[in-house]
Amino acid sequence: MPAVPIDHRQLQNKHEELQAAFQNLLGQAHINQLIMQRHQAFDIRLLDASDFPDLLDTVLNGMMEAFDLQIVCLFLIDTKEEIRRMLAHLKIPPERFPNLRFLDYSEQFGPAYAALNKPALSPYQASKHQRFFPAEKPASAAILPLLRHQQSIGFLALGSATITRFAANLATDFMERQASFIAICIENAVNNERLKQVGMTDPLTGVSNRRYIEQRLLGEISHAQRRQSPLSCLFIDIDFFKKINDSVGHQAGDEVLCEVANRIKKELRINDALARFGGEEFVVVLMHTEHAPALMIAERIRNSIAAQSIAYKGANAGSSGKLNSTVSIGVASLPSNPGGAAQALMQQLIAQADKALYQAKSTGRNRVVSDTQLNTIRTLSARIKAGINGREAGQ
């Protein structure tokens, strides 16, 4: 049988093709390794987020930097507005995260997106993507569903300035994994914040409790010392509250507590803090507020409660009605350039506001007294006492 001649050129071509394919595979493997390393590094940043706002900042801003994106928008389903209330409780203004949006139900973007279980990639199309990028127009977009237990908790919208970045035929394994990891982190952060707020929230009125306000005040005093910024404190007590409980019952008294808390909140800014300190007492911390403006805020609070009666529903049928309620308020402010330990300053500030409150109650209630007025009263009392003693000595 004659030998088959060897085509060296054909073998050479095959060898070169295999070499090219091998180099291409090596190159793709190297690219995938770099992508994996980048995703792993970002995963670590997500895990290192100290709290819910820090996690949001990592997703919305850190992701743009880490993956060279034009824009990142996060949409969270928040049917009961729990997350929005959570951020308000943390004093996070909406403008801090302009690309964080909330959906009231899963089909707000339509049934197609409600059923989406894999990333949707394509060049930008206004009909599809304008709802996700209302203020931007990226060249290409990826819409990633955030799924937990096969249920959508929202969407992550990624926009790129490169039209081929999110082509429809690209593999989405890395993006699916990233979206799943982000969804887990968001769920954990929300649950952790929920637990913290339960432990630092008064269950009756829904405002913060004493534990929270003391921790917050310590932090704000330290901040005021570093920045040399003013800080004021209001100590508020509902007048004759025992009489309310005795006359119309404890349920009506609870309703009065809740309404007073609501009226106080309406007079405060988003970065101020309110807590039920105990019983019928509330404490307000006014950040970046000097003494004179603090007195004005206290007077607005006092007037808002005194000016309108409070409706209540008693425990028994037909026992509802309205009653007039007032509060007394003590005001104290940090001295300029406060020195010393924050703990001691906090105790001093609350004590001064409490003493001013006692003076307000002892001089007629339904009024505002400041610690500076208290010092004036003490000085006058001392002078009067000294004068009396002087006259007695001269008799």
Short mmCIF file of C-alpha atoms in Angstrom, two decimals:
data_model
loop_
_atom_site.label_atom_id
_atom_site.label_comp_id
_atom_site.label_asym_id
_atom_site.label_seq_id
_atom_site.Cartn_x
_atom_site.Cartn_y
_atom_site.Cartn_z
CA MET A 1 0.00 0.00 0.00
CA PRO A 2 1.58 3.27 -1.09
CA ALA A 3 2.34 5.82 1.65
CA VAL A 4 0.09 8.84 1.84
CA PRO A 5 2.14 11.93 1.15
CA ILE A 6 2.34 14.40 4.06
CA ASP A 7 1.12 17.91 3.27
CA HIS A 8 3.50 19.95 5.41
CA ARG A 9 1.81 23.24 4.50
CA GLN A 10 -1.59 21.90 5.65
CA LEU A 11 -0.05 20.64 8.90
CA GLN A 12 1.59 24.01 9.42
CA ASN A 13 -1.71 25.80 8.85
CA LYS A 14 -3.49 23.49 11.29
CA HIS A 15 -0.76 24.03 13.85
CA GLU A 16 -1.04 27.81 13.45
CA GLU A 17 -4.84 27.63 13.79
CA LEU A 18 -4.54 25.57 16.98
CA GLN A 19 -1.92 27.96 18.33
CA ALA A 20 -4.19 30.95 17.58
CA ALA A 21 -7.16 29.22 19.19
CA PHE A 22 -5.04 28.35 22.23
CA GLN A 23 -3.76 31.92 22.54
CA ASN A 24 -7.32 33.17 22.18
CA LEU A 25 -8.46 30.84 24.97
CA LEU A 26 -5.55 31.97 27.15
CA GLY A 27 -6.41 35.59 26.47
CA GLN A 28 -10.08 35.01 27.29
CA ALA A 29 -9.11 33.11 30.44
CA HIS A 30 -6.88 36.01 31.46
CA ILE A 31 -9.72 38.48 30.81
CA ASN A 32 -12.13 36.31 32.82
CA GLN A 33 -9.61 36.12 35.65
CA LEU A 34 -9.30 39.90 35.71
CA ILE A 35 -13.09 40.25 35.66
CA MET A 36 -13.40 37.73 38.48
CA GLN A 37 -10.75 39.56 40.51
CA ARG A 38 -12.55 42.84 39.96
CA HIS A 39 -15.86 41.31 41.06
CA GLN A 40 -14.24 39.70 44.10
CA ALA A 41 -12.66 43.00 45.09
CA PHE A 42 -16.04 44.69 44.80
CA ASP A 43 -17.66 41.90 46.84
CA ILE A 44 -15.20 42.68 49.64
CA ARG A 45 -16.18 46.36 49.46
CA LEU A 46 -19.83 45.35 49.81
CA LEU A 47 -19.04 43.16 52.82
CA ASP A 48 -16.99 45.95 54.41
CA ALA A 49 -19.94 48.40 54.31
CA SER A 50 -20.46 49.55 57.90
CA ASP A 51 -24.21 50.18 57.67
CA PHE A 52 -27.12 50.51 55.23
CA PRO A 53 -26.23 54.02 53.95
CA ASP A 54 -22.62 52.90 53.43
CA LEU A 55 -23.85 49.89 51.44
CA LEU A 56 -26.03 52.14 49.25
CA ASP A 57 -23.05 54.41 48.63
CA THR A 58 -20.93 51.39 47.64
CA VAL A 59 -23.56 50.12 45.19
CA LEU A 60 -24.48 53.46 43.63
CA ASN A 61 -21.11 55.21 43.57
CA GLY A 62 -18.48 52.53 44.16
CA MET A 63 -19.85 50.37 41.37
CA MET A 64 -19.46 53.17 38.82
CA GLU A 65 -15.81 53.53 39.76
CA ALA A 66 -15.05 49.80 40.03
CA PHE A 67 -16.60 48.84 36.69
CA ASP A 68 -16.11 52.05 34.69
CA LEU A 69 -19.83 52.76 34.25
CA GLN A 70 -21.55 55.96 33.21
CA ILE A 71 -24.39 55.57 35.70
CA VAL A 72 -25.82 53.13 38.24
CA CYS A 73 -29.43 53.35 39.42
CA LEU A 74 -30.95 51.22 42.17
CA PHE A 75 -34.70 50.55 42.35
CA LEU A 76 -36.03 48.90 45.52
CA ILE A 77 -39.55 47.58 45.96
CA ASP A 78 -40.83 49.32 49.08
CA THR A 79 -44.57 48.67 49.13
CA LYS A 80 -45.08 49.71 52.76
CA GLU A 81 -42.50 52.54 52.59
CA GLU A 82 -40.49 50.80 55.31
CA ILE A 83 -37.11 51.47 53.70
CA ARG A 84 -38.00 55.11 53.13
CA ARG A 85 -38.95 55.50 56.79
CA MET A 86 -35.76 53.70 57.76
CA LEU A 87 -33.64 56.21 55.82
CA ALA A 88 -35.63 59.11 57.28
CA HIS A 89 -34.98 57.71 60.77
CA LEU A 90 -31.27 57.63 59.93
CA LYS A 91 -31.54 61.30 58.85
CA ILE A 92 -30.50 60.45 55.26
CA PRO A 93 -31.93 63.14 52.95
CA PRO A 94 -33.20 61.96 49.51
CA GLU A 95 -30.65 64.15 47.72
CA ARG A 96 -27.78 62.11 49.16
CA PHE A 97 -28.70 59.21 46.85
CA PRO A 98 -30.36 60.77 43.79
CA ASN A 99 -30.11 57.48 41.85
CA LEU A 100 -31.94 55.50 44.52
CA ARG A 101 -35.61 55.11 43.64
CA PHE A 102 -38.47 53.20 45.19
CA LEU A 103 -41.17 51.08 43.60
CA ASP A 104 -44.55 50.62 45.26
CA TYR A 105 -45.17 47.26 43.60
CA SER A 106 -43.22 44.72 41.55
CA GLU A 107 -45.00 45.39 38.22
CA GLN A 108 -44.49 49.15 38.25
CA PHE A 109 -42.25 48.81 35.16
CA GLY A 110 -44.63 46.34 33.54
CA PRO A 111 -45.19 42.55 33.65
CA ALA A 112 -42.12 41.89 31.47
CA TYR A 113 -39.78 43.38 34.07
CA ALA A 114 -41.72 41.87 36.98
CA ALA A 115 -41.02 38.42 35.48
CA LEU A 116 -37.38 39.19 34.62
CA ASN A 117 -35.04 36.60 36.16
CA LYS A 118 -31.86 37.25 34.16
CA PRO A 119 -29.99 40.45 33.20
CA ALA A 120 -31.42 42.16 30.11
CA LEU A 121 -28.66 43.70 27.93
CA SER A 122 -29.03 45.89 24.85
CA PRO A 123 -28.11 49.26 23.32
CA TYR A 124 -30.05 52.12 24.88
CA GLN A 125 -33.66 52.40 23.72
CA ALA A 126 -35.77 55.20 25.11
CA SER A 127 -38.94 53.08 25.10
CA LYS A 128 -37.21 50.46 27.29
CA HIS A 129 -34.70 52.36 29.34
CA GLN A 130 -35.89 55.92 29.94
CA ARG A 131 -37.84 54.75 32.99
CA PHE A 132 -34.58 53.40 34.45
CA PHE A 133 -32.41 56.39 33.50
CA PRO A 134 -34.70 59.45 33.63
CA ALA A 135 -31.77 61.91 33.84
CA GLU A 136 -29.20 60.07 31.67
CA LYS A 137 -28.96 58.51 28.23
CA PRO A 138 -26.22 55.85 28.23
CA ALA A 139 -25.10 54.14 25.00
CA SER A 140 -25.93 50.67 26.32
CA ALA A 141 -27.74 49.35 29.37
CA ALA A 142 -28.01 46.28 31.56
CA ILE A 143 -31.09 45.76 33.76
CA LEU A 144 -30.32 43.30 36.56
CA PRO A 145 -33.18 41.84 38.61
CA LEU A 146 -32.43 41.62 42.33
CA LEU A 147 -33.94 38.34 43.46
CA ARG A 148 -34.31 36.80 46.91
CA HIS A 149 -36.07 33.46 47.32
CA GLN A 150 -37.28 33.75 43.71
CA GLN A 151 -38.98 37.05 44.53
CA SER A 152 -37.92 40.41 43.15
CA ILE A 153 -36.76 43.01 45.66
CA GLY A 154 -35.87 45.50 42.92
CA PHE A 155 -33.62 46.21 39.95
CA LEU A 156 -30.11 47.44 39.35
CA ALA A 157 -29.75 49.52 36.18
CA LEU A 158 -26.23 49.84 34.76
CA GLY A 159 -25.49 52.34 32.01
CA SER A 160 -22.32 52.47 29.89
CA ALA A 161 -21.00 55.13 27.52
CA THR A 162 -19.85 52.30 25.18
CA ILE A 163 -22.50 50.86 22.87
CA THR A 164 -20.91 47.40 22.77
CA ARG A 165 -20.46 47.13 26.56
CA PHE A 166 -23.87 45.54 27.12
CA ALA A 167 -24.53 43.77 23.84
CA ALA A 168 -27.50 41.40 23.84
CA ASN A 169 -25.38 38.35 22.94
CA LEU A 170 -22.93 38.69 25.84
CA ALA A 171 -22.76 36.11 28.62
CA THR A 172 -24.27 37.34 31.87
CA ASP A 173 -22.84 34.87 34.41
CA PHE A 174 -20.75 37.45 36.25
CA MET A 175 -23.60 39.97 36.33
CA GLU A 176 -26.10 37.39 37.63
CA ARG A 177 -23.70 36.45 40.40
CA GLN A 178 -23.06 40.12 41.26
CA ALA A 179 -26.79 40.93 41.31
CA SER A 180 -27.45 37.95 43.58
CA PHE A 181 -24.69 39.03 45.97
CA ILE A 182 -25.96 42.63 46.04
CA ALA A 183 -29.51 41.44 46.73
CA ILE A 184 -28.28 39.37 49.71
CA CYS A 185 -26.29 42.35 51.06
CA ILE A 186 -29.29 44.70 50.72
CA GLU A 187 -31.63 42.24 52.45
CA ASN A 188 -29.13 41.71 55.30
CA ALA A 189 -28.52 45.47 55.70
CA VAL A 190 -32.26 46.20 55.83
CA ASN A 191 -32.81 43.41 58.38
CA ASN A 192 -29.90 44.62 60.53
CA GLU A 193 -31.20 48.18 60.43
CA ARG A 194 -34.68 46.92 61.29
CA LEU A 195 -33.30 45.12 64.35
CA LYS A 196 -31.31 48.20 65.42
CA GLN A 197 -34.32 50.45 65.06
CA VAL A 198 -36.54 48.06 67.02
CA GLY A 199 -33.99 48.21 69.84
CA MET A 200 -33.78 52.00 69.68
CA THR A 201 -37.41 52.90 68.96
CA ASP A 202 -40.23 53.60 71.38
CA PRO A 203 -42.93 51.07 70.40
CA LEU A 204 -45.83 53.35 71.35
CA THR A 205 -44.96 56.63 69.65
CA GLY A 206 -42.65 55.31 66.93
CA VAL A 207 -39.95 57.89 67.74
CA SER A 208 -36.51 57.01 69.10
CA ASN A 209 -36.03 55.92 72.69
CA ARG A 210 -33.72 57.10 75.46
CA ARG A 211 -30.94 54.67 74.50
CA TYR A 212 -30.83 56.05 70.97
CA ILE A 213 -30.91 59.73 71.91
CA GLU A 214 -28.09 59.34 74.43
CA GLN A 215 -25.89 57.59 71.84
CA ARG A 216 -26.81 60.17 69.22
CA LEU A 217 -26.15 63.07 71.58
CA LEU A 218 -22.70 61.70 72.45
CA GLY A 219 -21.81 61.53 68.76
CA GLU A 220 -23.18 64.99 68.01
CA ILE A 221 -21.33 66.55 70.95
CA SER A 222 -18.05 65.04 69.72
CA HIS A 223 -18.83 66.38 66.24
CA ALA A 224 -19.64 69.83 67.66
CA GLN A 225 -16.32 69.85 69.53
CA ARG A 226 -14.34 68.97 66.39
CA ARG A 227 -16.17 71.39 64.09
CA GLN A 228 -16.87 74.07 66.71
CA SER A 229 -20.53 73.98 65.67
CA PRO A 230 -23.46 74.91 67.94
CA LEU A 231 -25.77 72.32 69.48
CA SER A 232 -28.93 72.72 71.54
CA CYS A 233 -31.19 70.41 73.54
CA LEU A 234 -34.90 70.64 74.43
CA PHE A 235 -36.43 68.80 77.37
CA ILE A 236 -40.22 68.57 76.88
CA ASP A 237 -42.83 67.40 79.38
CA ILE A 238 -46.59 67.08 78.87
CA ASP A 239 -48.38 69.15 81.51
CA PHE A 240 -50.79 67.40 83.92
CA PHE A 241 -50.41 64.11 82.08
CA LYS A 242 -51.45 62.06 85.13
CA LYS A 243 -54.76 63.93 85.16
CA ILE A 244 -55.31 62.94 81.52
CA ASN A 245 -54.80 59.26 82.36
CA ASP A 246 -56.99 59.52 85.46
CA SER A 247 -59.83 61.41 83.74
CA VAL A 248 -60.10 59.78 80.30
CA GLY A 249 -58.05 56.60 80.69
CA HIS A 250 -54.66 55.27 79.70
CA GLN A 251 -55.65 54.52 76.12
CA ALA A 252 -56.52 58.17 75.57
CA GLY A 253 -53.27 59.08 77.33
CA ASP A 254 -51.36 56.91 74.85
CA GLU A 255 -53.07 58.71 71.97
CA VAL A 256 -52.05 62.06 73.46
CA LEU A 257 -48.44 60.86 73.69
CA CYS A 258 -48.49 59.80 70.03
CA GLU A 259 -50.06 63.06 68.84
CA VAL A 260 -47.64 65.19 70.86
CA ALA A 261 -44.73 63.23 69.33
CA ASN A 262 -46.16 63.82 65.83
CA ARG A 263 -46.56 67.56 66.40
CA ILE A 264 -43.01 67.85 67.74
CA LYS A 265 -41.66 66.01 64.66
CA LYS A 266 -43.44 68.40 62.30
CA GLU A 267 -41.49 71.32 63.75
CA LEU A 268 -38.09 69.65 63.33
CA ARG A 269 -35.66 69.38 60.43
CA ILE A 270 -34.59 66.05 59.00
CA ASN A 271 -31.20 66.14 60.76
CA ASP A 272 -32.68 66.91 64.21
CA ALA A 273 -33.39 64.04 66.61
CA LEU A 274 -36.44 63.34 68.77
CA ALA A 275 -36.83 60.66 71.44
CA ARG A 276 -39.26 59.68 74.13
CA PHE A 277 -37.05 59.94 77.20
CA GLY A 278 -39.46 58.26 79.56
CA GLY A 279 -43.11 58.52 80.60
CA GLU A 280 -44.47 61.78 79.21
CA GLU A 281 -41.00 63.31 78.63
CA PHE A 282 -39.34 63.92 75.26
CA VAL A 283 -35.86 65.12 74.37
CA VAL A 284 -34.96 66.93 71.14
CA VAL A 285 -31.41 67.43 69.89
CA LEU A 286 -31.03 70.37 67.51
CA MET A 287 -27.89 70.06 65.41
CA HIS A 288 -26.03 73.20 64.26
CA THR A 289 -28.46 75.33 66.26
CA GLU A 290 -27.51 78.22 68.50
CA HIS A 291 -29.48 79.19 71.59
CA ALA A 292 -31.74 81.88 70.11
CA PRO A 293 -33.00 79.72 67.19
CA ALA A 294 -33.46 76.82 69.63
CA LEU A 295 -35.77 79.01 71.74
CA MET A 296 -37.78 79.84 68.61
CA ILE A 297 -38.15 76.15 67.71
CA ALA A 298 -39.18 75.35 71.29
CA GLU A 299 -41.82 78.09 71.16
CA ARG A 300 -43.16 76.73 67.85
CA ILE A 301 -43.46 73.27 69.41
CA ARG A 302 -45.19 74.63 72.50
CA ASN A 303 -47.65 76.61 70.37
CA SER A 304 -48.39 73.73 67.96
CA ILE A 305 -49.55 71.59 70.89
CA ALA A 306 -51.41 74.28 72.80
CA ALA A 307 -53.16 75.81 69.77
CA GLN A 308 -55.25 72.78 68.80
CA SER A 309 -57.08 70.23 70.91
CA ILE A 310 -56.20 66.54 70.60
CA ALA A 311 -58.84 64.02 69.51
CA TYR A 312 -58.88 60.69 71.30
CA LYS A 313 -60.84 57.44 71.28
CA GLY A 314 -61.36 55.91 74.68
CA ALA A 315 -61.34 52.22 75.52
CA ASN A 316 -65.15 52.10 75.68
CA ALA A 317 -67.67 52.88 72.95
CA GLY A 318 -68.83 56.46 73.06
CA SER A 319 -65.90 57.58 75.18
CA SER A 320 -64.11 59.46 72.41
CA GLY A 321 -63.67 63.21 72.53
CA LYS A 322 -61.19 66.06 72.45
CA LEU A 323 -58.99 67.51 75.13
CA ASN A 324 -56.62 70.42 75.44
CA SER A 325 -53.02 69.63 76.25
CA THR A 326 -49.92 71.74 76.76
CA VAL A 327 -46.21 71.14 77.25
CA SER A 328 -43.45 72.79 79.23
CA ILE A 329 -40.02 73.02 77.65
CA GLY A 330 -36.52 73.54 78.99
CA VAL A 331 -33.80 74.68 76.57
CA ALA A 332 -30.05 74.33 76.97
CA SER A 333 -27.14 74.82 74.57
CA LEU A 334 -23.53 73.76 74.48
CA PRO A 335 -21.11 76.54 75.43
CA SER A 336 -18.96 77.87 72.60
CA ASN A 337 -15.75 75.83 72.17
CA PRO A 338 -16.86 73.17 74.68
CA GLY A 339 -14.05 71.27 76.31
CA GLY A 340 -13.98 68.06 78.32
CA ALA A 341 -15.30 64.56 77.80
CA ALA A 342 -18.39 64.16 75.61
CA GLN A 343 -20.08 61.97 78.25
CA ALA A 344 -19.76 64.68 80.92
CA LEU A 345 -20.94 67.37 78.51
CA MET A 346 -23.97 65.27 77.56
CA GLN A 347 -24.97 64.79 81.18
CA GLN A 348 -24.47 68.50 81.84
CA LEU A 349 -26.53 69.53 78.80
CA ILE A 350 -29.46 67.26 79.69
CA ALA A 351 -29.29 68.33 83.35
CA GLN A 352 -29.39 72.02 82.38
CA ALA A 353 -32.36 71.47 80.07
CA ASP A 354 -34.11 69.43 82.78
CA LYS A 355 -33.58 72.20 85.36
CA ALA A 356 -34.96 74.76 82.92
CA LEU A 357 -37.96 72.46 82.35
CA TYR A 358 -38.54 72.25 86.11
CA GLN A 359 -38.52 76.06 86.26
CA ALA A 360 -41.05 76.21 83.40
CA LYS A 361 -43.38 73.85 85.24
CA SER A 362 -42.97 75.55 88.61
CA THR A 363 -43.76 78.99 87.15
CA GLY A 364 -47.07 78.10 85.50
CA ARG A 365 -46.46 75.43 82.80
CA ASN A 366 -47.21 75.81 79.07
CA ARG A 367 -44.05 77.85 78.63
CA VAL A 368 -40.45 77.75 77.46
CA VAL A 369 -37.56 78.46 79.84
CA SER A 370 -33.89 78.46 78.84
CA ASP A 371 -30.87 77.64 80.97
CA THR A 372 -29.68 81.24 80.54
CA GLN A 373 -32.95 82.47 82.05
CA LEU A 374 -32.44 79.95 84.84
CA ASN A 375 -29.01 81.41 85.58
CA THR A 376 -30.54 84.92 85.66
CA ILE A 377 -33.21 83.72 88.11
CA ARG A 378 -30.53 82.16 90.30
CA THR A 379 -28.50 85.37 90.27
CA LEU A 380 -31.54 87.47 91.20
CA SER A 381 -32.50 85.00 93.94
CA ALA A 382 -28.99 85.11 95.33
CA ARG A 383 -28.99 88.92 95.31
CA ILE A 384 -32.39 89.09 97.00
CA LYS A 385 -31.28 86.56 99.61
CA ALA A 386 -28.04 88.47 100.19
CA GLY A 387 -30.00 91.71 100.60
CA ILE A 388 -32.35 90.15 103.13
CA ASN A 389 -29.44 88.72 105.11
CA GLY A 390 -27.74 92.11 105.00
CA ARG A 391 -30.80 93.87 106.38
CA GLU A 392 -31.15 91.26 109.11
CA ALA A 393 -27.52 91.72 110.09
CA GLY A 394 -27.98 95.49 110.31
CA GLN A 395 -31.06 95.30 112.50
#
